[in-house]
PDB file of C-alpha atoms in Angstrom:
ATOM      1  CA  MET W1088      11.031 -38.489 -14.220  1.00  0.00           C
ATOM      2  CA  ASP W1089      11.985 -34.962 -15.012  1.00  0.00           C
ATOM      3  CA  SER W1090      15.019 -34.531 -17.339  1.00  0.00           C
ATOM      4  CA  LEU W1091      16.971 -31.576 -18.361  1.00  0.00           C
ATOM      5  CA  ASP W1092      17.040 -30.969 -22.083  1.00  0.00           C
ATOM      6  CA  GLU W1093      20.057 -32.313 -23.909  1.00  0.00           C
ATOM      7  CA  ALA W1094      21.766 -29.098 -24.495  1.00  0.00           C
ATOM      8  CA  GLU W1095      21.677 -28.112 -20.847  1.00  0.00           C
ATOM      9  CA  ALA W1096      22.856 -31.565 -19.810  1.00  0.00           C
ATOM     10  CA  ARG W1097      25.789 -31.354 -22.183  1.00  0.00           C
ATOM     11  CA  GLN W1098      26.753 -28.026 -20.768  1.00  0.00           C
ATOM     12  CA  ILE W1099      26.599 -29.242 -17.281  1.00  0.00           C
ATOM     13  CA  LEU W1100      28.744 -32.241 -18.039  1.00  0.00           C
ATOM     14  CA  SER W1101      31.242 -30.284 -19.983  1.00  0.00           C
ATOM     15  CA  GLU W1102      32.390 -29.032 -16.629  1.00  0.00           C
ATOM     16  CA  ARG W1103      34.685 -31.374 -14.437  1.00  0.00           C
ATOM     17  CA  HIS W1104      33.007 -32.527 -11.254  1.00  0.00           C
ATOM     18  CA  CYS W1105      34.419 -34.491  -8.355  1.00  0.00           C
ATOM     19  CA  SER W1106      33.414 -36.908  -5.717  1.00  0.00           C
ATOM     20  CA  ASP W1107      36.342 -36.365  -3.346  1.00  0.00           C
ATOM     21  CA  ASP W1108      35.560 -38.558  -0.400  1.00  0.00           C
ATOM     22  CA  ALA W1109      34.078 -41.806  -1.826  1.00  0.00           C
ATOM     23  CA  GLU W1110      34.974 -44.910   0.139  1.00  0.00           C
ATOM     24  CA  ALA W1111      34.267 -48.626  -0.220  1.00  0.00           C
ATOM     25  CA  ASP W1112      31.908 -48.289   2.751  1.00  0.00           C
ATOM     26  CA  ASP W1113      29.722 -45.774   0.900  1.00  0.00           C
ATOM     27  CA  TRP W1114      28.303 -48.768  -1.083  1.00  0.00           C
ATOM     28  CA  LYS W1115      25.125 -49.769   0.786  1.00  0.00           C
ATOM     29  CA  LEU W1116      23.889 -53.297   0.642  1.00  0.00           C
ATOM     30  CA  LEU W1117      20.287 -53.259   0.169  1.00  0.00           C
ATOM     31  CA  ASP W1118      17.763 -55.701   1.728  1.00  0.00           C
ATOM     32  CA  LYS W1119      15.742 -56.184  -1.535  1.00  0.00           C
ATOM     33  CA  PRO W1120      16.645 -57.417  -4.034  1.00  0.00           C
ATOM     34  CA  GLN W1121      19.205 -59.561  -2.194  1.00  0.00           C
ATOM     35  CA  GLY W1122      22.612 -58.657  -3.480  1.00  0.00           C
ATOM     36  CA  ALA W1123      21.701 -55.214  -4.685  1.00  0.00           C
ATOM     37  CA  PHE W1124      24.051 -52.206  -3.883  1.00  0.00           C
ATOM     38  CA  ASN W1125      23.433 -48.449  -3.926  1.00  0.00           C
ATOM     39  CA  PHE W1126      25.798 -45.442  -3.864  1.00  0.00           C
ATOM     40  CA  GLU W1127      24.746 -41.897  -3.593  1.00  0.00           C
ATOM     41  CA  GLN W1128      26.832 -38.804  -3.112  1.00  0.00           C
ATOM     42  CA  GLY W1129      26.897 -35.054  -3.904  1.00  0.00           C
ATOM     43  CA  LEU W1130      29.361 -33.760  -6.498  1.00  0.00           C
ATOM     44  CA  VAL W1131      31.657 -30.786  -6.065  1.00  0.00           C
ATOM     45  CA  THR W1132      33.784 -28.647  -8.363  1.00  0.00           C
ATOM     46  CA  ASP W1133      37.675 -29.019  -8.236  1.00  0.00           C
ATOM     47  CA  SER W1134      37.820 -26.191  -5.765  1.00  0.00           C
ATOM     48  CA  GLY W1135      35.370 -27.904  -3.413  1.00  0.00           C
ATOM     49  CA  LYS W1136      32.246 -25.785  -4.248  1.00  0.00           C
ATOM     50  CA  GLY W1137      28.997 -27.530  -4.125  1.00  0.00           C
ATOM     51  CA  THR W1138      27.282 -28.025  -7.564  1.00  0.00           C
ATOM     52  CA  GLY W1139      23.717 -29.192  -6.799  1.00  0.00           C
ATOM     53  CA  LEU W1140      24.534 -32.395  -8.587  1.00  0.00           C
ATOM     54  CA  VAL W1141      24.093 -35.971  -7.111  1.00  0.00           C
ATOM     55  CA  VAL W1142      25.544 -39.180  -8.463  1.00  0.00           C
ATOM     56  CA  GLN W1143      23.387 -42.237  -7.814  1.00  0.00           C
ATOM     57  CA  LEU W1144      24.751 -45.747  -8.715  1.00  0.00           C
ATOM     58  CA  ASN W1145      22.597 -48.959  -8.395  1.00  0.00           C
ATOM     59  CA  PHE W1146      24.110 -52.342  -9.067  1.00  0.00           C
ATOM     60  CA  TYR W1147      22.486 -55.800  -8.857  1.00  0.00           C
ATOM     61  CA  ARG W1148      23.640 -59.238  -9.982  1.00  0.00           C
ATOM     62  CA  SER W1149      20.940 -61.892 -10.197  1.00  0.00           C
ATOM     63  CA  SER W1150      21.912 -65.018  -8.138  1.00  0.00           C
ATOM     64  CA  ASP W1151      19.804 -67.030 -10.593  1.00  0.00           C
ATOM     65  CA  THR W1152      21.418 -65.943 -13.984  1.00  0.00           C
ATOM     66  CA  GLY W1153      24.498 -63.997 -12.965  1.00  0.00           C
ATOM     67  CA  LEU W1154      23.305 -61.121 -15.183  1.00  0.00           C
ATOM     68  CA  ILE W1155      23.625 -57.537 -13.931  1.00  0.00           C
ATOM     69  CA  THR W1156      21.264 -54.633 -13.679  1.00  0.00           C
ATOM     70  CA  LEU W1157      22.987 -51.361 -13.535  1.00  0.00           C
ATOM     71  CA  LYS W1158      21.826 -47.819 -13.366  1.00  0.00           C
ATOM     72  CA  MET W1159      24.360 -45.069 -12.993  1.00  0.00           C
ATOM     73  CA  SER W1160      22.909 -41.699 -12.876  1.00  0.00           C
ATOM     74  CA  VAL W1161      23.685 -37.912 -12.314  1.00  0.00           C
ATOM     75  CA  PHE W1162      20.782 -35.713 -11.108  1.00  0.00           C
ATOM     76  CA  ARG W1163      20.406 -32.019 -10.498  1.00  0.00           C
ATOM     77  CA  HIS W1164      18.764 -31.410  -7.178  1.00  0.00           C
ATOM     78  CA  MET W1165      17.991 -27.909  -6.215  1.00  0.00           C
ATOM     79  CA  LYS W1166      16.025 -26.929  -3.128  1.00  0.00           C
ATOM     80  CA  LYS W1167      12.350 -27.048  -3.462  1.00  0.00           C
ATOM     81  CA  GLN W1168      12.465 -28.645  -6.905  1.00  0.00           C
ATOM     82  CA  PRO W1169      12.113 -32.062  -7.969  1.00  0.00           C
ATOM     83  CA  LYS W1170      15.401 -33.654  -9.026  1.00  0.00           C
ATOM     84  CA  ALA W1171      16.052 -33.676 -12.795  1.00  0.00           C
ATOM     85  CA  ARG W1172      18.060 -36.249 -14.694  1.00  0.00           C
ATOM     86  CA  VAL W1173      21.215 -34.993 -16.281  1.00  0.00           C
ATOM     87  CA  TYR W1174      22.636 -38.238 -17.321  1.00  0.00           C
ATOM     88  CA  GLN W1175      21.893 -42.037 -17.006  1.00  0.00           C
ATOM     89  CA  LEU W1176      23.405 -45.276 -18.094  1.00  0.00           C
ATOM     90  CA  GLN W1177      21.149 -48.235 -17.979  1.00  0.00           C
ATOM     91  CA  ILE W1178      21.889 -51.948 -18.534  1.00  0.00           C
ATOM     92  CA  THR W1179      19.352 -54.548 -17.665  1.00  0.00           C
ATOM     93  CA  PRO W1180      18.976 -58.423 -18.063  1.00  0.00           C
ATOM     94  CA  LYS W1181      16.876 -57.674 -21.177  1.00  0.00           C
ATOM     95  CA  SER W1182      19.904 -55.889 -22.643  1.00  0.00           C
ATOM     96  CA  TYR W1183      21.502 -59.234 -23.128  1.00  0.00           C
ATOM     97  CA  ASN W1184      18.898 -60.465 -25.466  1.00  0.00           C
ATOM     98  CA  PRO W1185      16.614 -57.452 -26.375  1.00  0.00           C
ATOM     99  CA  ASP W1186      13.180 -57.905 -27.746  1.00  0.00           C
ATOM    100  CA  ASN W1187      13.173 -54.340 -29.001  1.00  0.00           C
ATOM    101  CA  TRP W1188      15.073 -51.059 -29.006  1.00  0.00           C
ATOM    102  CA  HIS W1189      13.862 -50.142 -25.655  1.00  0.00           C
ATOM    103  CA  ASP W1190      15.441 -53.135 -23.980  1.00  0.00           C
ATOM    104  CA  GLN W1191      18.923 -52.323 -25.321  1.00  0.00           C
ATOM    105  CA  ALA W1192      21.529 -50.889 -22.990  1.00  0.00           C
ATOM    106  CA  HIS W1193      21.275 -47.178 -23.384  1.00  0.00           C
ATOM    107  CA  GLU W1194      22.131 -43.805 -21.962  1.00  0.00           C
ATOM    108  CA  HIS W1195      20.099 -40.705 -21.381  1.00  0.00           C
ATOM    109  CA  LEU W1196      21.722 -37.315 -21.834  1.00  0.00           C
ATOM    110  CA  GLY W1197      19.224 -35.096 -20.428  1.00  0.00           C
ATOM    111  CA  ASP W1198      15.982 -35.985 -22.454  1.00  0.00           C
ATOM    112  CA  ALA W1199      17.905 -37.676 -25.241  1.00  0.00           C
ATOM    113  CA  ARG W1200      18.089 -41.473 -25.266  1.00  0.00           C
ATOM    114  CA  ASN W1201      20.899 -43.281 -27.205  1.00  0.00           C
ATOM    115  CA  PRO W1202      21.934 -46.933 -27.414  1.00  0.00           C
ATOM    116  CA  VAL W1203      25.344 -47.903 -25.982  1.00  0.00           C
ATOM    117  CA  PRO W1204      26.531 -50.705 -28.262  1.00  0.00           C
ATOM    118  CA  GLU W1205      30.013 -50.847 -26.713  1.00  0.00           C
ATOM    119  CA  TRP W1206      28.628 -52.278 -23.363  1.00  0.00           C
ATOM    120  CA  LYS W1207      28.934 -55.743 -24.919  1.00  0.00           C
ATOM    121  CA  SER W1208      32.810 -55.433 -24.654  1.00  0.00           C
ATOM    122  CA  TRP W1209      32.756 -54.503 -20.920  1.00  0.00           C
ATOM    123  CA  ARG W1210      33.672 -57.340 -18.707  1.00  0.00           C
ATOM    124  CA  THR W1211      34.142 -55.826 -15.347  1.00  0.00           C
ATOM    125  CA  PHE W1212      32.510 -53.171 -13.011  1.00  0.00           C
ATOM    126  CA  HIS W1213      35.516 -50.964 -13.864  1.00  0.00           C
ATOM    127  CA  ASP W1214      34.924 -51.164 -17.464  1.00  0.00           C
ATOM    128  CA  VAL W1215      31.298 -49.758 -17.015  1.00  0.00           C
ATOM    129  CA  PHE W1216      32.461 -47.248 -14.404  1.00  0.00           C
ATOM    130  CA  ALA W1217      35.205 -45.857 -16.580  1.00  0.00           C
ATOM    131  CA  PHE W1218      32.684 -45.277 -19.387  1.00  0.00           C
ATOM    132  CA  PHE W1219      30.304 -43.563 -16.971  1.00  0.00           C
ATOM    133  CA  CYS W1220      33.071 -41.370 -15.586  1.00  0.00           C
ATOM    134  CA  GLN W1221      34.307 -40.382 -19.074  1.00  0.00           C
ATOM    135  CA  ARG W1222      30.750 -39.553 -20.231  1.00  0.00           C
ATOM    136  CA  THR W1223      29.842 -37.484 -17.151  1.00  0.00           C
ATOM    137  CA  ASN W1224      33.301 -35.887 -16.616  1.00  0.00           C
ATOM    138  CA  ILE W1225      33.389 -36.983 -12.947  1.00  0.00           C
ATOM    139  CA  GLU W1226      36.421 -37.884 -11.031  1.00  0.00           C
ATOM    140  CA  PHE W1227      36.196 -39.989  -8.018  1.00  0.00           C
ATOM    141  CA  ARG W1228      38.984 -39.402  -5.517  1.00  0.00           C
ATOM    142  CA  PRO W1229      39.796 -42.127  -4.514  1.00  0.00           C
ATOM    143  CA  ALA W1230      38.462 -44.271  -7.346  1.00  0.00           C
ATOM    144  CA  LEU W1231      35.290 -46.016  -6.382  1.00  0.00           C
ATOM    145  CA  GLU W1232      35.602 -49.768  -5.860  1.00  0.00           C
ATOM    146  CA  ASP W1233      33.528 -52.625  -7.364  1.00  0.00           C
ATOM    147  CA  PRO W1234      30.668 -53.239  -4.796  1.00  0.00           C
ATOM    148  CA  GLU W1235      30.917 -56.984  -5.185  1.00  0.00           C
ATOM    149  CA  GLN W1236      34.692 -56.953  -4.276  1.00  0.00           C
ATOM    150  CA  LEU W1237      35.444 -58.431  -0.922  1.00  0.00           C
ATOM    151  CA  ARG W1238      37.274 -56.021   1.390  1.00  0.00           C
ATOM    152  CA  LEU W1239      39.013 -57.108   4.535  1.00  0.00           C
ATOM    153  CA  GLN W1240      39.108 -54.652   7.412  1.00  0.00           C
ATOM    154  CA  PRO W1241      42.341 -54.262   9.446  1.00  0.00           C
TER     155      PRO W1241
END
């Protein structure tokens, strides 16, 4: 996967970005693995101008273990160029009992990779999502809901 260099990623994420029309229905339930959800949407500036950035969230909870796999990403996607990773937060079932440093929960800031030890205190989707939004300087309007939350339609 192509990644920006860390300095360029930091510069991009220093600017505020918005997802101003996210709705609960934007979470897509995937066929495989069963119980997996995906959300993908372009980001804009506060004034509504396009940024060439896309946020992609992947969430899966194992029905066997109850453990989650989570990947929250921001990519730069320019015409006629491959998308490039700006930021990514990743937690896998191996993060709960890592065999080595690569299995630990971690984040990528461009081409830099850093552990995220604070993930062990997170208890809800909103805990993880708040960390992601803070690290990426993204505001979701309205706030994005937990993909596992049951929503009743009127």
